Amino acid sequence: MICSYSVSALVAIAVLNKGQSWKFERPKKPFDFLTLPIYFGSYLPIMLISLIYVSIMNMLGLKGVDVVIPFPDNTVGRIIYLLQYALMPAFLEELLFRGVLLERLRKYGNVLAITMSSLVFALIHGNVVGFLFIFMLGLVFGYIAVLSESLIPSIIMHLLNNSIALLTSNFENDVWAISAISISIIAFGIVGIIVTAVYISTNKYKKQFSVPREKGPIMSRVYNFLLTPGMIIFICVTLAMTVMVEIFAA
């Protein structure tokens, strides 16, 4: 499954990004240093908001689909496991959603490009319960990709997120392990919020945290994007697949 997904993603990236730059340049300052603080600083509130959303979805009878991939017992197996399920998806998805889709949507404006690429990113995962969490992470990844003018920070953030997800899914029955992971996330999150806030409040970097906005009515740009034939087909197919997943998971 991962292999076929990877091949499909590589083909899509190669076709869609033909003639475009790959944006693997060194991130603009201060985002070369702030990649980890911004990730953990945003991860904490995103997780808290998502927990409320998931609770509401569960009350409505939507449980989502949890796929636990067993963690190998040997060192080589663990390395391959992390490369296959953490690094590869992070690298390919950032190339596709931030490197190709977001860049092509920037003609509609940066804010719209970040929002809509995050929406597509969340929809394509086909997870109603996890939708809000994935969408908000996509906003952070897109925001950093635009401001840093590089894919490197969002790939690192995505890799961290996948790694945390794999760890929590494999140790969900281990109270001590989950407690250690949760405490670490909270601690890193608080430090990340403080460090990022200090940089934002510094006059030297304050302007660099503002996403350049284009003039013109936002709604007309939204309509121009959403009403393209490709986008209409994509939304319909994605929603149909998501509904089917929820039906079979019930």
mmCIF file of C-alpha atoms in Angstrom:
data_model
loop_
_atom_site.group_PDB
_atom_site.id
_atom_site.type_symbol
_atom_site.label_atom_id
_atom_site.label_comp_id
_atom_site.label_asym_id
_atom_site.label_seq_id
_atom_site.Cartn_x
_atom_site.Cartn_y
_atom_site.Cartn_z
ATOM 1 C CA MET A 1 0.000 0.000 0.000
ATOM 2 C CA ILE A 2 2.762 2.431 0.980
ATOM 3 C CA CYS A 3 4.723 1.465 -2.121
ATOM 4 C CA SER A 4 1.808 2.083 -4.500
ATOM 5 C CA TYR A 5 0.995 5.330 -2.661
ATOM 6 C CA SER A 6 4.599 6.489 -3.017
ATOM 7 C CA VAL A 7 4.728 5.708 -6.744
ATOM 8 C CA SER A 8 1.421 7.519 -7.322
ATOM 9 C CA ALA A 9 2.595 10.537 -5.334
ATOM 10 C CA LEU A 10 5.919 10.691 -7.200
ATOM 11 C CA VAL A 11 4.161 10.537 -10.578
ATOM 12 C CA ALA A 12 1.730 13.294 -9.540
ATOM 13 C CA ILE A 13 4.570 15.467 -8.221
ATOM 14 C CA ALA A 14 6.673 14.981 -11.368
ATOM 15 C CA VAL A 15 3.780 15.846 -13.686
ATOM 16 C CA LEU A 16 2.343 18.762 -11.723
ATOM 17 C CA ASN A 17 5.654 20.356 -10.774
ATOM 18 C CA LYS A 18 7.226 20.181 -14.220
ATOM 19 C CA GLY A 19 9.386 23.244 -14.784
ATOM 20 C CA GLN A 20 8.940 24.545 -11.219
ATOM 21 C CA SER A 21 11.558 24.927 -8.472
ATOM 22 C CA TRP A 22 11.557 22.375 -5.619
ATOM 23 C CA LYS A 23 12.148 24.922 -2.828
ATOM 24 C CA PHE A 24 14.817 22.980 -0.949
ATOM 25 C CA GLU A 25 16.738 26.168 -0.232
ATOM 26 C CA ARG A 26 17.861 27.037 3.269
ATOM 27 C CA PRO A 27 14.873 28.548 5.137
ATOM 28 C CA LYS A 28 14.789 32.310 5.553
ATOM 29 C CA LYS A 29 15.719 33.592 9.012
ATOM 30 C CA PRO A 30 14.422 33.232 11.689
ATOM 31 C CA PHE A 31 12.527 30.152 10.460
ATOM 32 C CA ASP A 32 15.705 28.099 10.154
ATOM 33 C CA PHE A 33 15.923 28.237 13.957
ATOM 34 C CA LEU A 34 12.201 28.417 14.771
ATOM 35 C CA THR A 35 11.071 25.225 13.018
ATOM 36 C CA LEU A 36 10.899 23.157 16.237
ATOM 37 C CA PRO A 37 9.587 25.932 18.560
ATOM 38 C CA ILE A 38 6.787 26.807 16.114
ATOM 39 C CA TYR A 39 5.879 23.150 15.617
ATOM 40 C CA PHE A 40 5.653 22.270 19.312
ATOM 41 C CA GLY A 41 4.183 25.667 20.182
ATOM 42 C CA SER A 42 1.353 25.146 17.695
ATOM 43 C CA TYR A 43 0.995 21.389 18.317
ATOM 44 C CA LEU A 44 -0.158 21.892 21.897
ATOM 45 C CA PRO A 45 -3.198 24.152 21.202
ATOM 46 C CA ILE A 46 -4.013 22.164 18.045
ATOM 47 C CA MET A 47 -4.119 18.962 20.096
ATOM 48 C CA LEU A 48 -6.347 20.545 22.756
ATOM 49 C CA ILE A 49 -8.806 21.873 20.157
ATOM 50 C CA SER A 50 -8.775 18.521 18.359
ATOM 51 C CA LEU A 51 -9.595 16.627 21.553
ATOM 52 C CA ILE A 52 -12.761 18.713 21.932
ATOM 53 C CA TYR A 53 -13.646 18.115 18.262
ATOM 54 C CA VAL A 54 -12.998 14.355 18.547
ATOM 55 C CA SER A 55 -15.195 14.194 21.677
ATOM 56 C CA ILE A 56 -18.041 15.860 19.767
ATOM 57 C CA MET A 57 -17.586 13.478 16.824
ATOM 58 C CA ASN A 58 -17.644 10.497 19.203
ATOM 59 C CA MET A 59 -20.860 11.796 20.775
ATOM 60 C CA LEU A 60 -22.348 11.873 17.268
ATOM 61 C CA GLY A 61 -21.366 8.234 16.777
ATOM 62 C CA LEU A 62 -18.323 8.817 14.586
ATOM 63 C CA LYS A 63 -15.327 6.855 15.827
ATOM 64 C CA GLY A 64 -12.900 7.097 12.926
ATOM 65 C CA VAL A 65 -10.504 4.396 11.793
ATOM 66 C CA ASP A 66 -7.349 3.664 13.797
ATOM 67 C CA VAL A 67 -4.689 1.686 11.963
ATOM 68 C CA VAL A 68 -1.926 0.418 14.257
ATOM 69 C CA ILE A 69 1.184 -0.818 12.464
ATOM 70 C CA PRO A 70 3.234 -2.983 14.890
ATOM 71 C CA PHE A 71 6.668 -1.655 15.833
ATOM 72 C CA PRO A 72 9.459 -4.134 14.837
ATOM 73 C CA ASP A 73 11.579 -5.773 17.543
ATOM 74 C CA ASN A 74 14.965 -5.382 15.823
ATOM 75 C CA THR A 75 17.031 -2.261 15.072
ATOM 76 C CA VAL A 76 17.079 -2.626 11.275
ATOM 77 C CA GLY A 77 13.332 -3.213 11.217
ATOM 78 C CA ARG A 78 12.745 -0.093 13.312
ATOM 79 C CA ILE A 79 14.861 2.036 10.987
ATOM 80 C CA ILE A 80 12.973 0.759 7.922
ATOM 81 C CA TYR A 81 9.691 1.246 9.811
ATOM 82 C CA LEU A 82 10.444 4.922 10.550
ATOM 83 C CA LEU A 83 11.658 5.558 7.006
ATOM 84 C CA GLN A 84 8.576 3.928 5.496
ATOM 85 C CA TYR A 85 5.853 5.281 7.770
ATOM 86 C CA ALA A 86 7.316 8.553 9.084
ATOM 87 C CA LEU A 87 9.900 10.005 6.695
ATOM 88 C CA MET A 88 8.567 8.895 3.303
ATOM 89 C CA PRO A 89 4.964 10.117 3.806
ATOM 90 C CA ALA A 90 6.242 13.404 5.288
ATOM 91 C CA PHE A 91 8.607 14.013 2.369
ATOM 92 C CA LEU A 92 6.178 13.052 -0.402
ATOM 93 C CA GLU A 93 3.137 14.800 1.098
ATOM 94 C CA GLU A 94 5.048 18.033 1.636
ATOM 95 C CA LEU A 95 6.323 17.918 -1.930
ATOM 96 C CA LEU A 96 2.783 17.370 -3.200
ATOM 97 C CA PHE A 97 0.717 19.647 -0.955
ATOM 98 C CA ARG A 98 3.118 22.466 -0.080
ATOM 99 C CA GLY A 99 5.633 22.149 -2.914
ATOM 100 C CA VAL A 100 3.143 21.739 -5.767
ATOM 101 C CA LEU A 101 -0.444 22.497 -4.737
ATOM 102 C CA LEU A 102 0.199 25.466 -2.440
ATOM 103 C CA GLU A 103 2.624 27.056 -4.917
ATOM 104 C CA ARG A 104 0.152 26.726 -7.784
ATOM 105 C CA LEU A 105 -2.618 28.223 -5.627
ATOM 106 C CA ARG A 106 -0.570 31.269 -4.620
ATOM 107 C CA LYS A 107 -1.893 33.053 -7.705
ATOM 108 C CA TYR A 108 -5.176 33.264 -5.759
ATOM 109 C CA GLY A 109 -3.370 34.830 -2.774
ATOM 110 C CA ASN A 110 -1.181 33.417 0.002
ATOM 111 C CA VAL A 111 -3.923 33.176 2.633
ATOM 112 C CA LEU A 112 -6.252 31.349 0.261
ATOM 113 C CA ALA A 113 -3.416 29.104 -0.958
ATOM 114 C CA ILE A 114 -2.504 28.072 2.601
ATOM 115 C CA THR A 115 -6.152 27.509 3.565
ATOM 116 C CA MET A 116 -7.215 25.580 0.472
ATOM 117 C CA SER A 117 -4.095 23.406 0.265
ATOM 118 C CA SER A 118 -4.675 22.538 3.943
ATOM 119 C CA LEU A 119 -8.305 21.707 3.176
ATOM 120 C CA VAL A 120 -7.295 19.355 0.359
ATOM 121 C CA PHE A 121 -4.579 17.890 2.608
ATOM 122 C CA ALA A 122 -7.162 17.105 5.306
ATOM 123 C CA LEU A 123 -9.846 15.833 2.919
ATOM 124 C CA ILE A 124 -7.549 13.438 1.113
ATOM 125 C CA HIS A 125 -6.803 11.598 4.379
ATOM 126 C CA GLY A 126 -10.478 10.573 4.436
ATOM 127 C CA ASN A 127 -10.754 10.790 8.220
ATOM 128 C CA VAL A 128 -13.770 12.721 9.535
ATOM 129 C CA VAL A 129 -12.704 12.397 13.172
ATOM 130 C CA GLY A 130 -9.131 13.486 12.453
ATOM 131 C CA PHE A 131 -10.112 16.148 9.902
ATOM 132 C CA LEU A 132 -9.723 19.225 12.114
ATOM 133 C CA PHE A 133 -6.353 18.118 13.497
ATOM 134 C CA ILE A 134 -4.958 17.435 10.012
ATOM 135 C CA PHE A 135 -6.408 20.693 8.637
ATOM 136 C CA MET A 136 -4.874 22.819 11.404
ATOM 137 C CA LEU A 137 -1.502 21.100 11.024
ATOM 138 C CA GLY A 138 -1.742 21.807 7.296
ATOM 139 C CA LEU A 139 -2.269 25.491 8.065
ATOM 140 C CA VAL A 140 0.924 25.529 10.157
ATOM 141 C CA PHE A 141 2.896 23.647 7.498
ATOM 142 C CA GLY A 142 1.641 25.987 4.769
ATOM 143 C CA TYR A 143 2.262 29.113 6.830
ATOM 144 C CA ILE A 144 5.873 28.096 7.462
ATOM 145 C CA ALA A 145 6.411 27.023 3.848
ATOM 146 C CA VAL A 146 5.285 30.444 2.590
ATOM 147 C CA LEU A 147 7.222 32.521 5.127
ATOM 148 C CA SER A 148 10.434 30.484 5.017
ATOM 149 C CA GLU A 149 10.297 30.072 1.203
ATOM 150 C CA SER A 150 11.468 26.494 1.750
ATOM 151 C CA LEU A 151 9.967 23.027 2.178
ATOM 152 C CA ILE A 152 12.604 21.931 4.682
ATOM 153 C CA PRO A 153 10.809 23.271 7.839
ATOM 154 C CA SER A 154 7.430 21.741 6.902
ATOM 155 C CA ILE A 155 9.063 18.381 6.076
ATOM 156 C CA ILE A 156 10.751 18.362 9.502
ATOM 157 C CA MET A 157 7.448 19.283 11.201
ATOM 158 C CA HIS A 158 5.571 16.607 9.267
ATOM 159 C CA LEU A 159 8.211 14.009 10.144
ATOM 160 C CA LEU A 160 7.915 14.888 13.840
ATOM 161 C CA ASN A 161 4.140 14.633 13.686
ATOM 162 C CA ASN A 162 4.252 11.218 12.004
ATOM 163 C CA SER A 163 6.802 9.987 14.530
ATOM 164 C CA ILE A 164 4.677 11.128 17.473
ATOM 165 C CA ALA A 165 1.595 9.482 15.934
ATOM 166 C CA LEU A 166 3.458 6.182 15.447
ATOM 167 C CA LEU A 167 4.802 6.229 18.995
ATOM 168 C CA THR A 168 1.425 6.967 20.606
ATOM 169 C CA SER A 169 -0.388 4.345 18.502
ATOM 170 C CA ASN A 170 2.146 1.646 19.374
ATOM 171 C CA PHE A 171 2.282 2.463 23.088
ATOM 172 C CA GLU A 172 -1.364 3.413 23.660
ATOM 173 C CA ASN A 173 -1.749 0.595 26.215
ATOM 174 C CA ASP A 174 1.421 1.552 28.082
ATOM 175 C CA VAL A 175 0.404 4.135 30.686
ATOM 176 C CA TRP A 176 3.974 5.139 31.520
ATOM 177 C CA ALA A 177 5.003 5.585 27.887
ATOM 178 C CA ILE A 178 1.905 7.639 27.027
ATOM 179 C CA SER A 179 2.411 9.750 30.157
ATOM 180 C CA ALA A 180 6.046 10.408 29.184
ATOM 181 C CA ILE A 181 5.066 11.356 25.629
ATOM 182 C CA SER A 182 2.244 13.635 26.856
ATOM 183 C CA ILE A 183 4.443 15.393 29.435
ATOM 184 C CA SER A 184 7.161 15.892 26.812
ATOM 185 C CA ILE A 185 4.677 17.385 24.324
ATOM 186 C CA ILE A 186 3.313 19.768 26.978
ATOM 187 C CA ALA A 187 6.799 20.822 28.091
ATOM 188 C CA PHE A 188 8.104 21.331 24.552
ATOM 189 C CA GLY A 189 4.841 23.073 23.652
ATOM 190 C CA ILE A 190 5.151 25.623 26.455
ATOM 191 C CA VAL A 191 8.801 26.299 25.583
ATOM 192 C CA GLY A 192 7.861 26.577 21.887
ATOM 193 C CA ILE A 193 5.104 29.099 22.588
ATOM 194 C CA ILE A 194 7.440 31.231 24.722
ATOM 195 C CA VAL A 195 10.323 31.173 22.204
ATOM 196 C CA THR A 196 8.032 31.934 19.245
ATOM 197 C CA ALA A 197 6.274 34.733 21.156
ATOM 198 C CA VAL A 198 9.631 36.324 21.987
ATOM 199 C CA TYR A 199 10.645 36.294 18.322
ATOM 200 C CA ILE A 200 7.279 37.652 17.142
ATOM 201 C CA SER A 201 7.493 40.510 19.638
ATOM 202 C CA THR A 202 11.023 41.406 18.488
ATOM 203 C CA ASN A 203 10.964 44.353 16.085
ATOM 204 C CA LYS A 204 13.726 42.785 14.000
ATOM 205 C CA TYR A 205 11.545 39.811 13.021
ATOM 206 C CA LYS A 206 7.968 41.013 13.630
ATOM 207 C CA LYS A 207 7.205 41.772 9.972
ATOM 208 C CA GLN A 208 8.515 38.402 8.823
ATOM 209 C CA PHE A 209 5.645 36.609 10.601
ATOM 210 C CA SER A 210 3.010 38.428 8.520
ATOM 211 C CA VAL A 211 1.796 36.620 5.410
ATOM 212 C CA PRO A 212 1.680 39.040 2.437
ATOM 213 C CA ARG A 213 -1.932 39.517 1.348
ATOM 214 C CA GLU A 214 -3.208 40.294 -2.121
ATOM 215 C CA LYS A 215 -5.783 42.959 -2.843
ATOM 216 C CA GLY A 216 -9.193 42.063 -4.162
ATOM 217 C CA PRO A 217 -12.340 40.301 -2.870
ATOM 218 C CA ILE A 218 -11.440 37.043 -1.164
ATOM 219 C CA MET A 219 -14.744 35.334 -1.999
ATOM 220 C CA SER A 220 -14.309 35.727 -5.748
ATOM 221 C CA ARG A 221 -10.914 34.027 -5.472
ATOM 222 C CA VAL A 222 -12.465 31.230 -3.372
ATOM 223 C CA TYR A 223 -15.175 30.676 -5.978
ATOM 224 C CA ASN A 224 -12.645 30.672 -8.808
ATOM 225 C CA PHE A 225 -10.736 27.925 -7.018
ATOM 226 C CA LEU A 226 -13.611 25.772 -5.761
ATOM 227 C CA LEU A 227 -15.614 25.878 -8.992
ATOM 228 C CA THR A 228 -12.879 24.480 -11.215
ATOM 229 C CA PRO A 229 -13.928 21.085 -12.671
ATOM 230 C CA GLY A 230 -10.962 19.298 -11.114
ATOM 231 C CA MET A 231 -11.721 20.636 -7.634
ATOM 232 C CA ILE A 232 -15.421 19.770 -7.876
ATOM 233 C CA ILE A 233 -14.602 16.189 -8.900
ATOM 234 C CA PHE A 234 -11.970 15.884 -6.182
ATOM 235 C CA ILE A 235 -14.323 17.089 -3.414
ATOM 236 C CA CYS A 236 -17.135 14.786 -4.545
ATOM 237 C CA VAL A 237 -14.879 11.711 -4.793
ATOM 238 C CA THR A 238 -13.168 12.460 -1.471
ATOM 239 C CA LEU A 239 -16.453 12.970 0.368
ATOM 240 C CA ALA A 240 -17.858 9.745 -1.120
ATOM 241 C CA MET A 241 -14.764 7.777 -0.045
ATOM 242 C CA THR A 242 -14.867 9.322 3.439
ATOM 243 C CA VAL A 243 -18.526 8.369 3.875
ATOM 244 C CA MET A 244 -17.766 4.802 2.748
ATOM 245 C CA VAL A 245 -14.909 4.530 5.251
ATOM 246 C CA GLU A 246 -17.172 5.700 8.073
ATOM 247 C CA ILE A 247 -19.918 3.267 7.047
ATOM 248 C CA PHE A 248 -17.558 0.270 6.997
ATOM 249 C CA ALA A 249 -15.952 1.399 10.272
ATOM 250 C CA ALA A 250 -19.315 1.594 12.050
#
